Tab-separated table of C-alpha atoms in Angstrom:
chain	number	residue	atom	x	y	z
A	1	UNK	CA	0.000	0.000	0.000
A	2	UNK	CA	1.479	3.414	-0.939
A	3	UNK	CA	1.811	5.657	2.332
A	4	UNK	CA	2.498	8.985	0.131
A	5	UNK	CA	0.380	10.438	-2.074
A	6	UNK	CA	0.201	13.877	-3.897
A	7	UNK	CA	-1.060	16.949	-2.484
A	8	UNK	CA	-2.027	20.273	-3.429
A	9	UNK	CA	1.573	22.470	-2.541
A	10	UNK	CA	1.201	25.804	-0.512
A	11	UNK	CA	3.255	28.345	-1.600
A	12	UNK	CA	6.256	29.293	0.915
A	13	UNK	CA	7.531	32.795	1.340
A	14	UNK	CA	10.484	33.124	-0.900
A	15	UNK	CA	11.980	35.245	2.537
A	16	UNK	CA	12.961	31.884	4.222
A	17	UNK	CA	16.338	30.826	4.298
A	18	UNK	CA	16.707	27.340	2.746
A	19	UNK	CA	19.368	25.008	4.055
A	20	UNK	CA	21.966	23.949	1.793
A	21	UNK	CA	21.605	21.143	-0.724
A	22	UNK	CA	17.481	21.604	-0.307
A	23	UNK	CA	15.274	21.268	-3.609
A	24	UNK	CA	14.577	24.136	-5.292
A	25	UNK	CA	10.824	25.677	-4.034
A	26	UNK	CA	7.966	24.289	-6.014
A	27	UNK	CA	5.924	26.645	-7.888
A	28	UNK	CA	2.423	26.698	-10.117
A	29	UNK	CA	5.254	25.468	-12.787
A	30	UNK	CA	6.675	22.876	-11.569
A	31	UNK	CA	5.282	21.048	-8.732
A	32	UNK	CA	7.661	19.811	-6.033
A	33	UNK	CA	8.215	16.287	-6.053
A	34	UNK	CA	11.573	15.446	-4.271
A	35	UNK	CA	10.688	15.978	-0.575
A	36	UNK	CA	7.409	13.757	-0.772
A	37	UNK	CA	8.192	13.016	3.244
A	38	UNK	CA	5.003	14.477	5.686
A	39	UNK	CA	7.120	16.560	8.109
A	40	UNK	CA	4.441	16.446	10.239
A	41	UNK	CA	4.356	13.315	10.493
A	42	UNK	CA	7.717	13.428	11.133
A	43	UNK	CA	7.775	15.778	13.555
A	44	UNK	CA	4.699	13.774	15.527
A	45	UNK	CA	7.488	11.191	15.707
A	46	UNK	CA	10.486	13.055	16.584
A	47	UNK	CA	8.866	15.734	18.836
A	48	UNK	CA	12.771	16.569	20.393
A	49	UNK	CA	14.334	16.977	16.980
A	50	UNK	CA	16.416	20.513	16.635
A	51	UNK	CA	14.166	23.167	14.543
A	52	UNK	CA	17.346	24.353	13.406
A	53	UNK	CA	18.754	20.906	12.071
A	54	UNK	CA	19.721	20.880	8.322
A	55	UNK	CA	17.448	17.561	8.338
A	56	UNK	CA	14.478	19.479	9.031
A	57	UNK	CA	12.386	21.446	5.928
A	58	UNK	CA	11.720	24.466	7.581
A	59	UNK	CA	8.944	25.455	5.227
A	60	UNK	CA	5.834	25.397	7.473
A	61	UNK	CA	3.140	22.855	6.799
A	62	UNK	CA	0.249	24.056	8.075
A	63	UNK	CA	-2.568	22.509	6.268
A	64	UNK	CA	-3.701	18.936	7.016
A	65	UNK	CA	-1.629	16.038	5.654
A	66	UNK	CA	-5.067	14.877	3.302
A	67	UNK	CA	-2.611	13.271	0.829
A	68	UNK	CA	-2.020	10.456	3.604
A	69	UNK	CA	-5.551	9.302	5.195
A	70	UNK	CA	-3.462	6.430	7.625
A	71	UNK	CA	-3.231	7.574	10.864
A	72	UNK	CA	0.650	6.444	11.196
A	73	UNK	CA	-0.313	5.483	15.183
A	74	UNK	CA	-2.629	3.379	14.242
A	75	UNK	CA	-1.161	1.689	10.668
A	76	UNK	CA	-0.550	-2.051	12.269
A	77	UNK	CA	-4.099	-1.858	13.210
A	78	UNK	CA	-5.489	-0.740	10.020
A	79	UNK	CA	-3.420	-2.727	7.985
A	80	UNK	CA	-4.169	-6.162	9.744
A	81	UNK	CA	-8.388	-4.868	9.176
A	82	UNK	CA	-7.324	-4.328	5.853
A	83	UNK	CA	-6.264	-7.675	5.430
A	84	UNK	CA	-8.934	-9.677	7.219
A	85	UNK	CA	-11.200	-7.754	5.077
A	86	UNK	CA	-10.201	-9.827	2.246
A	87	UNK	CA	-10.070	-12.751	3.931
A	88	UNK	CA	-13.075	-15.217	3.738
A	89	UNK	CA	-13.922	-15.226	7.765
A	90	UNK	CA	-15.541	-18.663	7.861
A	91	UNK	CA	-12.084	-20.235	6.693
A	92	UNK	CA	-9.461	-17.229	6.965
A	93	UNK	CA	-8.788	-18.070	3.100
A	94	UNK	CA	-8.768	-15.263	0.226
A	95	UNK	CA	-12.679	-14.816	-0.679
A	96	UNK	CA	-11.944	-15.462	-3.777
A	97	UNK	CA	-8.983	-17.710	-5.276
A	98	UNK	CA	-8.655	-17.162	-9.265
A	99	UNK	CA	-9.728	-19.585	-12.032
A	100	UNK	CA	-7.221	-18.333	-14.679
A	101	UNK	CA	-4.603	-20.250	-15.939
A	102	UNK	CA	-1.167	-18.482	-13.993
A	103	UNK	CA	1.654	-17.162	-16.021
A	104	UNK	CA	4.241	-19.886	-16.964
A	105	UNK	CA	1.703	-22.765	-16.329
A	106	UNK	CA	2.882	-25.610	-18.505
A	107	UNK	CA	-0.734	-27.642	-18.393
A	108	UNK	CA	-4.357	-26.661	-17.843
A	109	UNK	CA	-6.146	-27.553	-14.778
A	110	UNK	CA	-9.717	-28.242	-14.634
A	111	UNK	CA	-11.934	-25.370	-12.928
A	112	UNK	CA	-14.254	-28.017	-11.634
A	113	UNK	CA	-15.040	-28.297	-8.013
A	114	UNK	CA	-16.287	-30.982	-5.814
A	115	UNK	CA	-18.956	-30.702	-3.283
A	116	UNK	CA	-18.677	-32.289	-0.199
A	117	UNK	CA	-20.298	-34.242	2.219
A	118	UNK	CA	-20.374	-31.602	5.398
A	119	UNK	CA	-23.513	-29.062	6.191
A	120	UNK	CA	-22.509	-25.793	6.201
A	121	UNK	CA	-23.189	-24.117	9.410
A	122	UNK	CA	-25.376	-20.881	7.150
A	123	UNK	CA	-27.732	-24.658	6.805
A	124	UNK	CA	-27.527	-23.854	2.441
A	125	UNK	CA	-26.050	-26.931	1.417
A	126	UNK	CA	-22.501	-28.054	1.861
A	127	UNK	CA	-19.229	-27.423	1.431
A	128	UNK	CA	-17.420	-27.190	-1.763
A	129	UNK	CA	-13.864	-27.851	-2.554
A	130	UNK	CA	-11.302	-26.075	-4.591
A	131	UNK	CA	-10.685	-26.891	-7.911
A	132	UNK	CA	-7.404	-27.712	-9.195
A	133	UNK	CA	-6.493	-24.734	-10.735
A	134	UNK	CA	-7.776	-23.067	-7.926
A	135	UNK	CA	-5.918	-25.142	-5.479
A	136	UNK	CA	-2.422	-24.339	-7.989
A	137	UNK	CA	-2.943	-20.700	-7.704
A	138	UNK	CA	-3.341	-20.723	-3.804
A	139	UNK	CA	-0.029	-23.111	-3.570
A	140	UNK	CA	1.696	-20.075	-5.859
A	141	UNK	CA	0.248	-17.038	-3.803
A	142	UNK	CA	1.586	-19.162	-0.456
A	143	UNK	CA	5.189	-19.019	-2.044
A	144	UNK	CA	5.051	-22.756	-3.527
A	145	UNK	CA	6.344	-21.778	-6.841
A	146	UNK	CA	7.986	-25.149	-7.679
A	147	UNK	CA	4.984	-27.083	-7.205
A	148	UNK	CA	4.491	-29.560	-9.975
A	149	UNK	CA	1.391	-28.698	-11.798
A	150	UNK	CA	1.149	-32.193	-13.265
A	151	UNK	CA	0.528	-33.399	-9.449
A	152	UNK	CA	-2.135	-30.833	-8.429
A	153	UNK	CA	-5.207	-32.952	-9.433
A	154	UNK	CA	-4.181	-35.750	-6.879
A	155	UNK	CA	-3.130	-33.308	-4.029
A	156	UNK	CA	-7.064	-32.283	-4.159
A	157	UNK	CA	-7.827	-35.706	-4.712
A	158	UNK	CA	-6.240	-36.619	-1.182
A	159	UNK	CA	-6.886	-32.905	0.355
A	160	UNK	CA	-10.626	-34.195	-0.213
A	161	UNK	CA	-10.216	-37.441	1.106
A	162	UNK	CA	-8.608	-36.153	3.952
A	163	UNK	CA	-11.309	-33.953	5.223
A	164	UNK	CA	-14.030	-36.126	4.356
A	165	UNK	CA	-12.288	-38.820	7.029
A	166	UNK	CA	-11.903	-36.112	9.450
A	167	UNK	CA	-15.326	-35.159	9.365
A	168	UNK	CA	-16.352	-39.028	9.730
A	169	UNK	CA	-14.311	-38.466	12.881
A	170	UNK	CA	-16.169	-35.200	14.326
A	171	UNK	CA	-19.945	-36.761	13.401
A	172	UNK	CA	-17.978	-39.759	15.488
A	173	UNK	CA	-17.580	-38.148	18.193
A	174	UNK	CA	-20.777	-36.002	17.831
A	175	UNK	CA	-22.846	-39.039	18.128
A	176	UNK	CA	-21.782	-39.897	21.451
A	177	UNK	CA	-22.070	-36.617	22.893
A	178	UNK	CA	-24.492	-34.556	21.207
A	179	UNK	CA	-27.049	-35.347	23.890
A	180	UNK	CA	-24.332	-34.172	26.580
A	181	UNK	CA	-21.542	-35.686	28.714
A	182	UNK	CA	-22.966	-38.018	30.711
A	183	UNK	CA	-24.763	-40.004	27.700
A	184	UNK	CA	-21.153	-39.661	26.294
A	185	UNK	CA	-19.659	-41.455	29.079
A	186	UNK	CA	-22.469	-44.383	29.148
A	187	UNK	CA	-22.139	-45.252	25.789
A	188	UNK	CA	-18.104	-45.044	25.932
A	189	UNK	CA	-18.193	-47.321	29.038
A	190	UNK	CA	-19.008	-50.055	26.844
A	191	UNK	CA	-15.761	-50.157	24.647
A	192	UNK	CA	-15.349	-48.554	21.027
A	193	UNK	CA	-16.455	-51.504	19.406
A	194	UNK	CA	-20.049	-51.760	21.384
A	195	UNK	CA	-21.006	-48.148	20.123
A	196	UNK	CA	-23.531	-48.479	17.410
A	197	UNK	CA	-25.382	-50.835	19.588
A	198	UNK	CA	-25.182	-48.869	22.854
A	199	UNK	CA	-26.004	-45.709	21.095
A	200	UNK	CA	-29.546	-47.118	19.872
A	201	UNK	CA	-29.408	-48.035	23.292
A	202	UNK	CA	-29.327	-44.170	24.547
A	203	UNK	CA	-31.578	-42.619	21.825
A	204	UNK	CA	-30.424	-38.987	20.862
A	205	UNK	CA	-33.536	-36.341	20.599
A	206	UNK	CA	-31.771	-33.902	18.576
A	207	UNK	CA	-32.875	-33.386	15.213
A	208	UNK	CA	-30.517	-30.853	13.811
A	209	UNK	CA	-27.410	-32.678	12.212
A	210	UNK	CA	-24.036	-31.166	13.317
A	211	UNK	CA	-22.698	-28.562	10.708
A	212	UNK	CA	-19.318	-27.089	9.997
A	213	UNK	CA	-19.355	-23.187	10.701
A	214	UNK	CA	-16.266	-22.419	9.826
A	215	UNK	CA	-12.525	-23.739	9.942
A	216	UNK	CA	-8.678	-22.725	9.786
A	217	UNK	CA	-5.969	-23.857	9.149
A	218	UNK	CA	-3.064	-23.318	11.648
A	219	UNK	CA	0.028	-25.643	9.792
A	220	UNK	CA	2.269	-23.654	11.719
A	221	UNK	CA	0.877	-23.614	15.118
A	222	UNK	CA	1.707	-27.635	16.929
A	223	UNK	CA	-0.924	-29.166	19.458
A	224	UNK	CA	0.243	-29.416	22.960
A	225	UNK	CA	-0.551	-33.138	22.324
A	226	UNK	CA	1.607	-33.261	19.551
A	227	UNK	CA	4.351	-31.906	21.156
A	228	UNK	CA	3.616	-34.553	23.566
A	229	UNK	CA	4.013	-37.375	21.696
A	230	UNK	CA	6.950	-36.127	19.938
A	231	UNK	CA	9.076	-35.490	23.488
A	232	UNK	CA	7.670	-39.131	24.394
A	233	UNK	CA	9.439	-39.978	20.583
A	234	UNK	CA	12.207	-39.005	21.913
A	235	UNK	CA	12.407	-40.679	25.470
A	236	UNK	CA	10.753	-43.667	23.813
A	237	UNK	CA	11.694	-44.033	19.964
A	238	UNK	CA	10.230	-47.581	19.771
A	239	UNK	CA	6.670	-47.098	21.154
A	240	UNK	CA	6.030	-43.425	20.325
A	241	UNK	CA	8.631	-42.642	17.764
A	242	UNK	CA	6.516	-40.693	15.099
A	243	UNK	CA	7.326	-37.784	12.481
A	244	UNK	CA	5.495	-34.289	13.618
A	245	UNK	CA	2.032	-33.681	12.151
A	246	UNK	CA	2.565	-31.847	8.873
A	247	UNK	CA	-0.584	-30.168	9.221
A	248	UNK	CA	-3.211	-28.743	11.502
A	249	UNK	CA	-7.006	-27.448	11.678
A	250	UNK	CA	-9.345	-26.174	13.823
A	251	UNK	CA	-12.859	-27.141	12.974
A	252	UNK	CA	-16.004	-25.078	14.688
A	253	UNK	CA	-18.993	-27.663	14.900
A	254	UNK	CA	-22.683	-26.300	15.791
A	255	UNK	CA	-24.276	-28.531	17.806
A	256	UNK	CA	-27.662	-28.307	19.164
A	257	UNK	CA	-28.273	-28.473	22.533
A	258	UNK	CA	-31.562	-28.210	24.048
A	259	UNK	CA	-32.906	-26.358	21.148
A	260	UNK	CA	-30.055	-24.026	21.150
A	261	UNK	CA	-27.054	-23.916	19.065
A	262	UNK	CA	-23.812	-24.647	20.722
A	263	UNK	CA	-20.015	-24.083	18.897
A	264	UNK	CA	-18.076	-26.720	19.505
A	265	UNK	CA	-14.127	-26.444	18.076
A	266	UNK	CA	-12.118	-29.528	16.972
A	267	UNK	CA	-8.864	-29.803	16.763
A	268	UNK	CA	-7.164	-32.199	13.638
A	269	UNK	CA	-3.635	-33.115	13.597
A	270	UNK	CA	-2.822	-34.474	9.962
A	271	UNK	CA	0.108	-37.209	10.149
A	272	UNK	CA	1.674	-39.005	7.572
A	273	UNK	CA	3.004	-43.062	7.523
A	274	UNK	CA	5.125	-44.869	6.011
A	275	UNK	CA	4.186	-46.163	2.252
A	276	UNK	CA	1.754	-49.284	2.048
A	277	UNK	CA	2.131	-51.006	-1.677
A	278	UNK	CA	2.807	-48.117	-3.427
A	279	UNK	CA	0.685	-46.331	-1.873
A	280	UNK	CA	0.685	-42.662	0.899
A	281	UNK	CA	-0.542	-43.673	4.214
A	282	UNK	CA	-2.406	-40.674	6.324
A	283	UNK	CA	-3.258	-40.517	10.125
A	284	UNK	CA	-5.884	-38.302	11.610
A	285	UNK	CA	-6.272	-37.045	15.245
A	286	UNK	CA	-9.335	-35.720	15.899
A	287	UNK	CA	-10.754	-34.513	19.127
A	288	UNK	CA	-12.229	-31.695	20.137
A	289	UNK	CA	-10.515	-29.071	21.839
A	290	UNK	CA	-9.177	-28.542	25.366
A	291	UNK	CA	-12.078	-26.879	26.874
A	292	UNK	CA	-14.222	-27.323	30.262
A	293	UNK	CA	-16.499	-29.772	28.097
A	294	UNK	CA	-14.324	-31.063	25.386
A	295	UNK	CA	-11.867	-32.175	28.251
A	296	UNK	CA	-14.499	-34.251	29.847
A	297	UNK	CA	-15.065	-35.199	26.570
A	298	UNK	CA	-12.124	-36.584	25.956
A	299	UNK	CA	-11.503	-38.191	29.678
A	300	UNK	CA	-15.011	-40.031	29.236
A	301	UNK	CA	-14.381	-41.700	26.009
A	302	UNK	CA	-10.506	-42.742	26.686
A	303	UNK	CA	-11.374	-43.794	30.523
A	304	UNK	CA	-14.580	-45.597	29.189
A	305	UNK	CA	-12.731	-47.355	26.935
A	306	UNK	CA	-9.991	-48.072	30.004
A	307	UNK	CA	-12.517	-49.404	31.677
A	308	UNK	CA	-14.455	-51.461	29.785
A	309	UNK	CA	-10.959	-53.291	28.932
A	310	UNK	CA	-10.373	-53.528	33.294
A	311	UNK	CA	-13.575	-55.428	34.000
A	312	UNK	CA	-13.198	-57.882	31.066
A	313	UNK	CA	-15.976	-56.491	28.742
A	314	UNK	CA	-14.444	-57.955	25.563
A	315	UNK	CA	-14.452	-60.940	27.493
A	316	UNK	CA	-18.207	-61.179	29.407
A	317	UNK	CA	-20.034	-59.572	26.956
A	318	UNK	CA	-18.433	-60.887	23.337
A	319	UNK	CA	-21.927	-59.082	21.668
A	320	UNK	CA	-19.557	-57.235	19.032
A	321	UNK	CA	-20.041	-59.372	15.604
A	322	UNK	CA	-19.228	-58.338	12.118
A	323	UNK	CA	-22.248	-57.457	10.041
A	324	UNK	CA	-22.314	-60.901	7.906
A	325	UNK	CA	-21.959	-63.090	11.644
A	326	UNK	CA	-24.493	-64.818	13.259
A	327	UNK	CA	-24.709	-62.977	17.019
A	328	UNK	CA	-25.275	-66.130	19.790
């Protein structure tokens, strides 16, 4: 953004001494464009400076910067609004991310784009995803400029992938505690692999299906979980050993509660594995986000599980068949 602009130049009385090696004075002929500096300004930030100094232009400004509208005491403030204002605020993404072909791109891209499975929180429809050219020009406005355009169309293919599995995860965890905690923590008493039948067991009233509001992504930022399990790498190589998480979102999930509408936020670490046949190998952690509730959360369904494996479940109550068995 350019801080300087033109203004309309008073004229000086020609009775002031000048200090040496200043600009000539402008005039109705020619405007004066090499001192393009707002002493006041400068002045506002160098109140102590020497009237006298050869530094200073000792023509008096008096009229009102209006060439320069940014209030310089306030410019980190209006330039981070100015950026959020073209930032999409339901995913902290550019609102809009360009279709046309970029300069030097070697092979088209289709324009297409997916929809998705997840509700959007506004309740008009779902989600879509980028296309691939759309996804190419992001990677080049984020600095990616060697990214292989030739690879693009699978990178959305698995960026798609991945969020449909990590929503799988969040309507996974919203069926257990949609209807609150302590439902949560009755049907996680009875072991991961009893849930579908303890669920129907502990009937849900709400109607409303979860819905993604809005999400970001913080790559950057690490989970205190993940740093976790990545000093427990270290102490323990063999049992927690593990490469960081090479990304990371925060998902906001209504969720209604009583007949009102609750936010809940989810945290998603994105880990990669090693190669199986050929083939990439992703990990998601998904759980919702250290909170009051999302704590308990998280302490009912790990400690239910705990449990149900200390008082023998698997073993006294073996009700957990695959779809195409015969339950006893």
């Amino acid at each position: 953004m350019g801080w300087f602009w033109a203004d309309p130049v008073q004229a000086a009385p020609q009775s002031q001494s000048l200090p040496p090696n200043h600009p000539p004075l402008p005039t109705a002929e020619a405007p004066h464009s090499a001192c393009p500096m707002r002493h006041k300004t400068i002045d506002a930030l160098s109140p102590v400076a020497d009237p006298s100094s050869p530094s200073k232009c000792p023509i008096p400004h008096d009229a009102p910067p209006s060439g320069c509208p940014v209030p310089h005491d306030k410019r980190g403030k209006l330039e981070e609004s100015g950026l959020l204002s073209k930032l999409n605020p339901l995913n902290y993404m550019f609102k809009e991310i360009s279709q046309e072909r970029a300069a030097h791109q070697t092979q088209a891209l289709p324009i297409s784009r997916e929809p998705s499975t997840i509700p959007k929180g506004t309740g008009d429809g779902t989600w879509e995803y980028p296309s691939p050219q759309q996804m190419y020009n992001a990677l080049l406005r984020k600095g990616y400029t060697d990214t292989d355009v030739t690879a693009v169309e699978s990178m959305v293919s698995v960026h798609n992938f991945l969020n449909e599995g990590a929503w799988g995860e969040i309507l996974d965890w919203e069926r257990r505690f949609s209807g609150g905690v302590w439902r949560g923590a009755k049907i996680c008493s009875w072991g991961e692999e009893n849930v579908d039948t303890v669920t129907r067991m502990y009937p849900d009233d709400t109607e409303i299906e979860p819905r993604l509001v809005r999400f970001q992504g913080r790559p950057k930022e690490i989970t205190p979980k993940a740093a976790l399990l990545q000093v427990l790498g270290y102490v323990m190589p063999q049992k927690f050993g593990s490469e960081p998480p090479f990304d990371r979102h925060d998902w906001y999930v209504s969720r209604s509660v009583n007949g009102e509408t609750e936010v809940i936020r989810y945290v998603i670490d994105y880990y990669s594995g090693p190669p199986e046949h050929g083939m990439p190998v992703f990990f998601l952690d998904v759980r919702p986000a250290v909170t009051p509730k999302g704590a308990l959360e998280r302490f009912a369904r790990w400690g239910g599980n705990v449990w149900w494996r200390a008082i023998g479940g698997p073993a006294r109550y073996p009700t957990t068949k695959n779809d195409n068995e015969d339950v006893d």
